[in-house]
Amino acid sequence: MAHSPTAPAVFEHESALAPVTALSFIRASAAQTLLLAGEGPFLTVYEHGEYGSTASTAARILLRQRIFRSQAVHGIAVQETGHSYPPRVLLWGGYCVRVIEILLHSYNGRTGLTPCLEIVSLGQELDAADWILDASFSLPPCDAPEDSHVSAVLVTAHNSLHLLSLSSDRLQGDLQRQLLGAISSNSRSILYSAHVIWDSDSSILIAAGTVFGEILVWSCHLDELHVSTTKSKTLVHCVLTGHEGSIFGVQISPLLDLGRHRPQRLLASCSDDRTVRIWDISELDTEPHADTSTDTGFSANGILPQSSTRSQNLIAVGWGHSSRVWGVRFLGHHAQQTDVLSFGEDATCRQWSLKHESETTPSTARVKQSLNLTRTHNLHSGKHIWSTAILTEDTCLSVTTGGADGKIASVSLPLCADGTIINQQFEREWRLEDIETFIRPRKSDRAASGDDATRAPPDQLHTYNADSQANINGACSDKLPKSKPTRNATKLGHDSFKDYAFVSPTEFLTSTTQGRVFLCSIDPPRGSTGRGAHNLLMDNSTCPVRWKMLVDLDLLKSYPVISSDPASGTAFLSGPCGVVYLYDHRSGELESLFRIDGKISGLFSTSSSFPRALVTCAGSRKAYLGVFKTGWQRSRRTGFGKLPDESLASLELPEAFVVTSAGFSDAQDLLLLGSRSGALAAYGASGGADNCDVGLVPLACLRRVHGFDAVTAITPLPGYSGSATNKLRGYILTAGRNGTYAIHQASKGSSGNQGLAITTVHISTLPLGPMVEGAYLDPLTGGLILYGFRSKNFIAWNESKECEIVNVECGGAHRNWSFSPSPTGSGGGIFVWTKSSRLHVHTQLGDSHRVVKRGSHGREIKASAISPPLRLSERVTRQLFATGSEDTVIRIFELEQSESDSSAMFESLCTFKKHATGIQHLQWTECGRYLISSGGMEELFVWKVRWIPGFGVSSYCEGICPVGTNSPDLRIVSFATTSIGSPPKADEQTPDVTEFVITMVYSDSTIKAYRYSSQNKTFQLVLTGKYSTCCLTHIFQQRINNEIYILTAGTDGYLVLWRAPHQVPPTGGGKTPERTGNTGNIKPTNWHWRSRAHQSSVKSMIVIQTTTESLLAITGGDDNAIVLTHIKFNDESGISSSVTRIPKAHASAITALAKIPNTHPRQILFTSSSNDQRLKLWSVLLRKEGFDVMEEGSVGTAVADVSGIVVGGRGGAVKIVVSGVGMEAWRVSGRAMERAGDGVAA
């Protein structure tokens, strides 16, 4: 029996990650701008400062406060009151509305002290009796007292205008607020969107988007600014038609001076039809229409009266979103251009430009305009951007977006002097003719400029002299013709750009098909690479470009290839004839290295302490490694000498191995090669810089690292010497064209290269697309950056912080290109590529956007699980919890976090994706080393989780359960695991070999059990059975009397007990018994006992072993009840049970249950949550005959559609994480635990 609690709530709120449904900027003082964010029922205040050097630099949280009891904040309106009074903020969500003031007590902009904020509530939460769509503060008239006029207006879903009055006596602190009443328009269509503005002190203009694709433009005139609503007048001006779906967003522009005869007013709208439309509402009718009452959106005959509709007001249509568009905003206005922003379900924010043509027609004629998509911002994951906020500053426009993933991102758009937004990022292009003209201008131009330093003819710009030319010809002088510094202009038409390679962060080489090599130098403006630089757009005046032609050789014709190492300032060049050249950018000299017999098909420069060139030939299984090893530092100052013959080594490639990438690990003396078919080969080198002897055959070859796709990048990670063993371990990162990157552990024995083993320890799928082309470590933060192509865009992605830092539309991956990241780690870089036979250069200093708050899953979370405390390394002990979502992604978080930043709990430590459908269930094994996940299409994966020094938590899919049928609709809804023998402890670091039984239930009422071996990575079927036709939703298995019992629950409301036919020894030792049966002869198992618990589906279940021969099953169902079923096992009398029911435990289906640890042996604490968004704490007192149940506390949660609860903590502190549409963390107060203990004592 449940007893009502008499004490207050016992949950202490810690942090939350909820969809960001409202954003707004507010100027708290002349020196401070704040960002207000609605996150569930909470209002969070962030400090809005200058952009940092990286997109991963999150803003500081200044204040978080609950605004509504349970309703999420949907909108924020700000009233700037000047310096006399603090700014007022109007917040609404659903039916609720509230007004607050934000007080800034102290702020010192020079010293950088954090401002001290306080929120003062002006009254209580009010109920508007209808769904609120928009609100706006009034314009206070000069002759009216502040406490007597209408303070704000609200537009509701039934096209009504509610007046809000605020009276305040600041001396007495008596604050009162009231809704004065509602004013309805003639048309009462159901609305999906609305926008309201004050046209004057007493006139209100409203644009309302209906469910049926119409836009109603109407106004309300208030004769008196007092409590009366009977004297107000409403007028429907027009009904705009043209959209083919429901109107999800509208916005009215201010009156615009576009240089015409009269001011103009525009209206922007977006719809379910995925279009953005711009309307001209400058001329509004002042006479009421005929009957325009359209309660259903249409008139009686299904068509609106012709006199009331205005499709001719449409002036522009934009199409670009891939799904529904939720909102549209005006960004800025100019005589020639209006900028518009739209956001929607596809989680993109798109920028549009409305070009205003010159008016050459009479003022009565319609002016033709065009709406062009200028830029797309991919700032969020999953689906839905719900909110935006725009801040106009002196030199830039800040656009901030909030999404369903809980992330807040901000983009800075630079402004021209006249206020026009620069819509295009800096990009320049050249033809070969342009470069030739740049290098060889007319004599009259050179004489007029008096400066030939940067525009001299090619023969004066060749950086090699007669001696260096002799060195080039030295290796094969009879084959190398003399340099030809100039070419006939007629040959330019047959020449084209071929390859690119950077020799420094801002300088690159480009080769042409006619054997010419040019050097391009880009000079960034001074001081632009510091922490304050952000997406700096450069032109010729701030970022000059210089061109030089380095060499013109016939031996480079047809197929010139360049590979470089920007860190050492060297580049290797080769052509089809087999000669390899080395270019040293510091000395500006070119040297011939060696010649290979055969047609060179690949040339790779491995980054190390001295130049290394790997050469492959077409149709050959050999590769050649050339090393300039002795005196490299000296030769960089004095010039090159001829390389000794022994510096060229021959390598035997594995079978079917076409080299696509190469890397060198100085720490382990390993040469690493990647192949076109996804393989990784390692060769051993000994002696360091003074000895380049390389083994002829690979020491190890790992196949299918990236499936059947090419390995595009190899980056050694820092190695370390393990103290427990005498092995040198190193980690290698690879990226591939299957859209993944992987980390491999290379272990060498103490005898050197003998016994080299390469093991994959981490694989992750990237959101940037299938074409991952490169990776590097950020020099400033050490974060992992990967880059590649997504559709037609080049993308650079910060995997450590999960944010995009570069996005360039280049046409796609099938072209020659090169990328140089910023050397200071400030984000951005230089990207050069070929498009339409032209060379394009994109320069960006700083990240493409700033992350104000990091997000998580882009869809609702369906499963969660918590691990035991894990000793991940000698110095790292953590408790992790995992979440799985409908976006098919699994994320791992840390339960404990810094007390100074509670939001850090929801910054994922690891993200991995392999499932093809949404995640159904997650569970850690007893040792905490393995995480098991299940989903649709009978997918069940076993993940090995470990810690990598310098990287963090990693995961690798070690086992895949075999599929029994070909049904795509069959889901593994839940499963349970039991270790076999002695499982390794969670704090052990020795290699483990373990086995466990995984018993799973399917959506077709099937039950199966597999025995999994971590040593062989194999599954063996040991049990199969079928219950009925209902879907089994939960499973639990437990050893009782050396037998395994399985308890299941399903959609029929029954608890069903199964006895497993196989035996498993108890944990802690014992010889593993023989398996019963085999994979080819498994007898179906029938259920042993069942008892009805709920009227319909069992939505949640936890099982607790109360004694060695009894279980307590706690279930929550669709009937809103919690049922406690006590099951007793007796050898003589069999199985008996008793049931205790708590009806109406919640107001809706109970979807999550979790046990809370406590120290009282006769008491059980558990928590429950439901679709009613309530979190409750329950205590169960065990007695000899039955037990008592008491509700200890209840609190509202910001998480909608709760799917799971995880409970953990150390040192007596109990922490609860609720997951669903977002996540929220609570701490069970010590008072609750003490009160529960008092109940036991009583």
Tab-separated table of C-alpha atoms in Angstrom, residues 691-1001:
chain	number	residue	atom	x	y	z
A	691	ASN	CA	70.069	4.209	-40.413
A	692	CYS	CA	67.184	3.779	-42.827
A	693	ASP	CA	67.290	0.012	-43.171
A	694	VAL	CA	63.743	-1.153	-43.689
A	695	GLY	CA	62.484	-4.690	-43.718
A	696	LEU	CA	61.614	-6.009	-47.175
A	697	VAL	CA	58.431	-7.667	-45.969
A	698	PRO	CA	55.763	-6.236	-43.667
A	699	LEU	CA	55.901	-7.164	-40.004
A	700	ALA	CA	52.118	-7.083	-39.770
A	701	CYS	CA	49.213	-6.581	-42.156
A	702	LEU	CA	45.704	-5.849	-40.889
A	703	ARG	CA	42.989	-6.367	-43.492
A	704	ARG	CA	39.576	-4.689	-43.775
A	705	VAL	CA	40.466	-1.853	-41.449
A	706	HIS	CA	37.999	0.341	-43.346
A	707	GLY	CA	35.994	-2.329	-45.081
A	708	PHE	CA	36.769	-2.498	-48.780
A	709	ASP	CA	37.429	1.246	-49.082
A	710	ALA	CA	40.730	3.075	-49.296
A	711	VAL	CA	42.761	4.114	-46.264
A	712	THR	CA	43.255	7.825	-46.870
A	713	ALA	CA	45.243	9.000	-43.829
A	714	ILE	CA	47.667	7.535	-41.276
A	715	THR	CA	48.555	9.591	-38.194
A	716	PRO	CA	50.667	8.134	-35.352
A	717	LEU	CA	49.448	9.086	-31.902
A	718	PRO	CA	51.842	9.522	-28.964
A	719	GLY	CA	53.063	6.208	-27.534
A	720	TYR	CA	53.795	5.346	-23.928
A	721	SER	CA	55.749	2.759	-21.974
A	722	GLY	CA	53.487	0.612	-19.864
A	723	SER	CA	54.689	0.255	-16.316
A	724	ALA	CA	53.018	-3.107	-15.807
A	725	THR	CA	54.630	-4.744	-18.809
A	726	ASN	CA	57.902	-4.416	-20.672
A	727	LYS	CA	56.243	-3.624	-23.972
A	728	LEU	CA	56.254	-0.436	-25.963
A	729	ARG	CA	52.738	0.453	-27.000
A	730	GLY	CA	51.803	3.001	-29.598
A	731	TYR	CA	48.554	4.070	-31.167
A	732	ILE	CA	47.929	4.717	-34.849
A	733	LEU	CA	44.968	6.606	-36.268
A	734	THR	CA	43.662	5.835	-39.749
A	735	ALA	CA	40.846	7.327	-41.799
A	736	GLY	CA	39.044	5.781	-44.745
A	737	ARG	CA	36.617	6.462	-47.538
A	738	ASN	CA	33.918	4.412	-45.836
A	739	GLY	CA	33.246	7.417	-43.586
A	740	THR	CA	35.046	6.081	-40.515
A	741	TYR	CA	38.249	6.609	-38.597
A	742	ALA	CA	39.968	3.939	-36.519
A	743	ILE	CA	42.619	3.729	-33.811
A	744	HIS	CA	44.944	0.745	-33.671
A	745	GLN	CA	47.329	-0.347	-30.940
A	746	ALA	CA	50.780	-1.445	-32.093
A	747	SER	CA	52.592	-3.519	-29.473
A	748	LYS	CA	56.240	-4.512	-29.817
A	749	GLY	CA	58.145	-6.909	-27.609
A	750	SER	CA	61.298	-5.973	-25.767
A	751	SER	CA	63.402	-7.570	-28.519
A	752	GLY	CA	62.354	-4.895	-30.976
A	753	ASN	CA	60.287	-5.548	-34.093
A	754	GLN	CA	59.881	-9.250	-33.337
A	755	GLY	CA	56.331	-10.023	-32.268
A	756	LEU	CA	54.730	-6.836	-33.576
A	757	ALA	CA	50.952	-6.983	-33.103
A	758	ILE	CA	48.425	-4.458	-34.408
A	759	THR	CA	44.962	-4.496	-32.825
A	760	THR	CA	42.047	-2.238	-33.674
A	761	VAL	CA	40.709	-0.653	-30.490
A	762	HIS	CA	38.356	2.028	-31.782
A	763	ILE	CA	36.200	2.638	-34.865
A	764	SER	CA	33.823	5.565	-35.225
A	765	THR	CA	31.585	6.800	-38.028
A	766	LEU	CA	31.767	10.504	-38.798
A	767	PRO	CA	28.798	12.755	-39.631
A	768	LEU	CA	30.699	14.653	-42.334
A	769	GLY	CA	30.067	11.957	-44.960
A	770	PRO	CA	31.615	8.868	-46.535
A	771	MET	CA	34.674	10.607	-48.002
A	772	VAL	CA	37.088	11.057	-45.059
A	773	GLU	CA	40.389	12.166	-46.589
A	774	GLY	CA	42.688	13.263	-43.759
A	775	ALA	CA	43.265	13.724	-40.034
A	776	TYR	CA	45.549	15.695	-37.727
A	777	LEU	CA	45.844	16.729	-34.095
A	778	ASP	CA	45.098	20.342	-33.243
A	779	PRO	CA	48.374	21.922	-32.067
A	780	LEU	CA	46.586	24.125	-29.530
A	781	THR	CA	44.116	21.755	-27.877
A	782	GLY	CA	45.339	18.325	-28.989
A	783	GLY	CA	41.854	17.597	-30.330
A	784	LEU	CA	41.287	15.272	-33.257
A	785	ILE	CA	40.406	17.026	-36.530
A	786	LEU	CA	39.276	15.101	-39.597
A	787	TYR	CA	38.382	16.434	-43.001
A	788	GLY	CA	36.762	15.181	-46.155
A	789	PHE	CA	33.736	15.704	-48.342
A	790	ARG	CA	29.994	15.674	-47.802
A	791	SER	CA	28.094	15.888	-51.070
A	792	LYS	CA	29.446	19.004	-52.819
A	793	ASN	CA	31.119	20.478	-49.737
A	794	PHE	CA	34.545	20.149	-48.189
A	795	ILE	CA	34.190	19.711	-44.421
A	796	ALA	CA	36.650	19.915	-41.531
A	797	TRP	CA	35.276	18.309	-38.368
A	798	ASN	CA	36.466	18.581	-34.772
A	799	GLU	CA	35.771	15.080	-33.489
A	800	SER	CA	36.899	15.854	-29.939
A	801	LYS	CA	34.243	18.560	-29.559
A	802	GLU	CA	31.846	17.266	-32.238
A	803	CYS	CA	31.563	20.465	-34.226
A	804	GLU	CA	32.159	21.578	-37.788
A	805	ILE	CA	34.961	24.097	-38.249
A	806	VAL	CA	35.254	24.488	-42.058
A	807	ASN	CA	32.586	24.199	-44.751
A	808	VAL	CA	33.407	25.066	-48.375
A	809	GLU	CA	31.211	24.375	-51.393
A	810	CYS	CA	33.705	23.083	-53.962
A	811	GLY	CA	31.728	20.684	-56.142
A	812	GLY	CA	32.612	17.395	-54.422
A	813	ALA	CA	35.509	15.018	-53.911
A	814	HIS	CA	36.262	14.099	-57.525
A	815	ARG	CA	38.879	16.770	-58.195
A	816	ASN	CA	42.445	17.667	-57.243
A	817	TRP	CA	42.700	19.548	-53.969
A	818	SER	CA	44.800	20.201	-50.872
A	819	PHE	CA	44.114	21.544	-47.392
A	820	SER	CA	46.394	23.306	-44.912
A	821	PRO	CA	45.037	23.731	-41.368
A	822	SER	CA	45.815	26.804	-39.329
A	823	PRO	CA	49.237	26.326	-37.677
A	824	THR	CA	48.165	28.045	-34.452
A	825	GLY	CA	45.227	25.759	-33.785
A	826	SER	CA	42.808	28.669	-34.121
A	827	GLY	CA	40.601	26.763	-36.554
A	828	GLY	CA	40.071	27.247	-40.255
A	829	GLY	CA	42.845	27.025	-42.815
A	830	ILE	CA	43.452	27.301	-46.549
A	831	PHE	CA	41.696	25.029	-49.024
A	832	VAL	CA	42.750	24.937	-52.688
A	833	TRP	CA	40.998	22.948	-55.417
A	834	THR	CA	40.300	22.712	-59.141
A	835	LYS	CA	36.862	23.441	-60.521
A	836	SER	CA	35.967	24.057	-64.167
A	837	SER	CA	39.684	24.098	-65.080
A	838	ARG	CA	40.302	26.928	-62.641
A	839	LEU	CA	42.293	27.041	-59.433
A	840	HIS	CA	40.202	28.125	-56.434
A	841	VAL	CA	41.522	29.220	-53.029
A	842	HIS	CA	39.394	29.529	-49.908
A	843	THR	CA	41.016	31.236	-46.910
A	844	GLN	CA	39.505	31.117	-43.437
A	845	LEU	CA	41.113	32.173	-40.169
A	846	GLY	CA	39.114	30.877	-37.234
A	847	ASP	CA	36.254	28.406	-37.029
A	848	SER	CA	33.112	28.661	-39.092
A	849	HIS	CA	31.022	29.083	-35.933
A	850	ARG	CA	31.174	29.114	-32.155
A	851	VAL	CA	29.616	26.539	-29.839
A	852	VAL	CA	27.857	28.316	-26.988
A	853	LYS	CA	26.689	25.007	-25.527
A	854	ARG	CA	27.544	21.492	-26.617
A	855	GLY	CA	24.715	19.143	-27.495
A	856	SER	CA	24.103	15.434	-27.573
A	857	HIS	CA	21.692	13.158	-29.446
A	858	GLY	CA	19.707	14.717	-32.243
A	859	ARG	CA	16.773	12.366	-31.642
A	860	GLU	CA	15.012	10.971	-28.592
A	861	ILE	CA	16.999	8.616	-26.362
A	862	LYS	CA	15.548	5.100	-26.208
A	863	ALA	CA	18.015	3.256	-23.967
A	864	SER	CA	20.516	3.998	-21.204
A	865	ALA	CA	22.808	1.965	-18.944
A	866	ILE	CA	25.416	2.652	-16.280
A	867	SER	CA	28.681	0.838	-15.709
A	868	PRO	CA	30.332	-0.161	-12.431
A	869	PRO	CA	33.215	2.124	-11.384
A	870	LEU	CA	35.982	1.420	-13.892
A	871	ARG	CA	39.709	1.783	-13.433
A	872	LEU	CA	40.451	2.760	-17.019
A	873	SER	CA	44.143	3.336	-16.396
A	874	GLU	CA	46.585	3.694	-13.521
A	875	ARG	CA	45.349	7.224	-12.838
A	876	VAL	CA	41.825	7.203	-14.260
A	877	THR	CA	38.830	5.701	-12.421
A	878	ARG	CA	35.420	6.649	-13.692
A	879	GLN	CA	31.812	5.564	-13.738
A	880	LEU	CA	30.377	5.783	-17.221
A	881	PHE	CA	26.840	5.731	-18.518
A	882	ALA	CA	25.808	5.040	-22.101
A	883	THR	CA	22.810	6.245	-24.090
A	884	GLY	CA	21.339	4.992	-27.355
A	885	SER	CA	19.003	7.007	-29.510
A	886	GLU	CA	16.716	6.888	-32.516
A	887	ASP	CA	19.558	8.516	-34.450
A	888	THR	CA	21.324	5.073	-34.256
A	889	VAL	CA	24.213	6.632	-32.274
A	890	ILE	CA	25.561	5.389	-28.936
A	891	ARG	CA	27.241	7.916	-26.658
A	892	ILE	CA	29.244	7.413	-23.470
A	893	PHE	CA	29.253	10.005	-20.685
A	894	GLU	CA	30.907	10.344	-17.310
A	895	LEU	CA	28.598	10.365	-14.317
A	896	GLU	CA	30.772	12.603	-12.147
A	897	GLN	CA	31.949	15.995	-13.373
A	898	SER	CA	33.586	19.174	-12.183
A	899	GLU	CA	31.571	20.984	-9.535
A	900	SER	CA	32.330	24.281	-11.262
A	901	ASP	CA	30.611	23.162	-14.486
A	902	SER	CA	27.675	20.830	-13.962
A	903	SER	CA	26.828	20.886	-17.673
A	904	ALA	CA	30.073	19.003	-18.401
A	905	MET	CA	28.276	15.791	-17.438
A	906	PHE	CA	26.512	15.778	-20.802
A	907	GLU	CA	29.659	16.219	-22.907
A	908	SER	CA	30.084	12.805	-24.478
A	909	LEU	CA	33.431	11.069	-24.034
A	910	CYS	CA	32.914	8.706	-26.942
A	911	THR	CA	30.487	8.413	-29.845
A	912	PHE	CA	30.095	5.368	-32.046
A	913	LYS	CA	27.658	4.221	-34.674
A	914	LYS	CA	27.081	0.871	-36.324
A	915	HIS	CA	23.389	0.148	-35.938
A	916	ALA	CA	21.166	0.595	-38.970
A	917	THR	CA	18.094	1.325	-36.845
A	918	GLY	CA	17.317	3.032	-33.568
A	919	ILE	CA	18.801	1.572	-30.377
A	920	GLN	CA	16.425	-0.642	-28.368
A	921	HIS	CA	18.468	-1.645	-25.317
A	922	LEU	CA	21.892	-1.163	-23.707
A	923	GLN	CA	23.595	-3.069	-20.911
A	924	TRP	CA	27.090	-3.249	-19.430
A	925	THR	CA	28.574	-6.571	-18.416
A	926	GLU	CA	29.449	-7.246	-14.790
A	927	CYS	CA	33.108	-6.429	-15.344
A	928	GLY	CA	32.290	-3.131	-17.070
A	929	ARG	CA	34.669	-3.886	-19.933
A	930	TYR	CA	31.923	-4.619	-22.455
A	931	LEU	CA	28.834	-2.716	-23.552
A	932	ILE	CA	26.135	-4.648	-25.411
A	933	SER	CA	23.570	-2.944	-27.636
A	934	SER	CA	20.543	-4.152	-29.587
A	935	GLY	CA	18.242	-2.687	-32.195
A	936	GLY	CA	16.029	-3.529	-35.147
A	937	MET	CA	16.835	-6.042	-37.892
A	938	GLU	CA	17.975	-8.481	-35.149
A	939	GLU	CA	21.113	-6.436	-34.497
A	940	LEU	CA	23.077	-7.163	-31.330
A	941	PHE	CA	26.651	-5.900	-30.972
A	942	VAL	CA	29.287	-6.455	-28.290
A	943	TRP	CA	31.525	-3.400	-27.783
A	944	LYS	CA	34.920	-3.484	-26.059
A	945	VAL	CA	35.427	-0.226	-24.122
A	946	ARG	CA	38.883	0.922	-23.045
A	947	TRP	CA	40.974	4.010	-22.306
A	948	ILE	CA	43.554	5.345	-24.794
A	949	PRO	CA	46.173	7.775	-23.434
A	950	GLY	CA	45.893	11.142	-25.123
A	951	PHE	CA	42.557	10.231	-26.717
A	952	GLY	CA	40.157	9.125	-24.005
A	953	VAL	CA	37.446	6.467	-24.021
A	954	SER	CA	37.411	4.236	-27.083
A	955	SER	CA	35.084	1.499	-28.307
A	956	TYR	CA	35.368	-1.304	-30.785
A	957	CYS	CA	32.645	-3.659	-32.016
A	958	GLU	CA	34.136	-7.012	-31.074
A	959	GLY	CA	31.195	-9.338	-31.686
A	960	ILE	CA	28.103	-9.408	-33.914
A	961	CYS	CA	25.279	-11.782	-33.053
A	962	PRO	CA	24.185	-13.982	-35.978
A	963	VAL	CA	20.856	-13.165	-37.605
A	964	GLY	CA	18.259	-15.909	-37.503
A	965	THR	CA	15.733	-14.568	-40.015
A	966	ASN	CA	15.612	-12.097	-42.858
A	967	SER	CA	12.756	-10.033	-41.433
A	968	PRO	CA	13.687	-6.324	-41.379
A	969	ASP	CA	10.953	-5.628	-38.807
A	970	LEU	CA	12.188	-8.058	-36.174
A	971	ARG	CA	13.673	-6.242	-33.178
A	972	ILE	CA	15.730	-7.412	-30.225
A	973	VAL	CA	13.737	-5.459	-27.677
A	974	SER	CA	15.717	-6.380	-24.559
A	975	PHE	CA	18.381	-8.771	-23.286
A	976	ALA	CA	20.194	-9.828	-20.098
A	977	THR	CA	23.748	-11.010	-19.490
A	978	THR	CA	25.313	-13.382	-16.984
A	979	SER	CA	29.043	-13.971	-16.675
A	980	ILE	CA	30.427	-17.518	-16.826
A	981	GLY	CA	33.133	-18.442	-14.352
A	982	SER	CA	35.151	-15.653	-12.763
A	983	PRO	CA	34.710	-12.381	-14.659
A	984	PRO	CA	37.590	-9.894	-14.529
A	985	LYS	CA	37.152	-7.158	-12.005
A	986	ALA	CA	36.348	-3.658	-13.127
A	987	ASP	CA	39.584	-2.268	-11.698
A	988	GLU	CA	41.938	-4.822	-13.260
A	989	GLN	CA	44.167	-3.761	-16.134
A	990	THR	CA	45.380	-7.209	-17.199
A	991	PRO	CA	44.126	-8.643	-20.495
A	992	ASP	CA	40.849	-10.456	-19.944
A	993	VAL	CA	39.293	-13.507	-21.509
A	994	THR	CA	35.721	-13.938	-20.423
A	995	GLU	CA	32.514	-15.625	-21.454
A	996	PHE	CA	28.933	-14.716	-20.721
A	997	VAL	CA	25.431	-15.800	-21.627
A	998	ILE	CA	23.291	-13.246	-23.460
A	999	THR	CA	19.568	-13.996	-23.337
A	1000	MET	CA	17.396	-11.830	-25.549
A	1001	VAL	CA	13.717	-11.334	-26.318
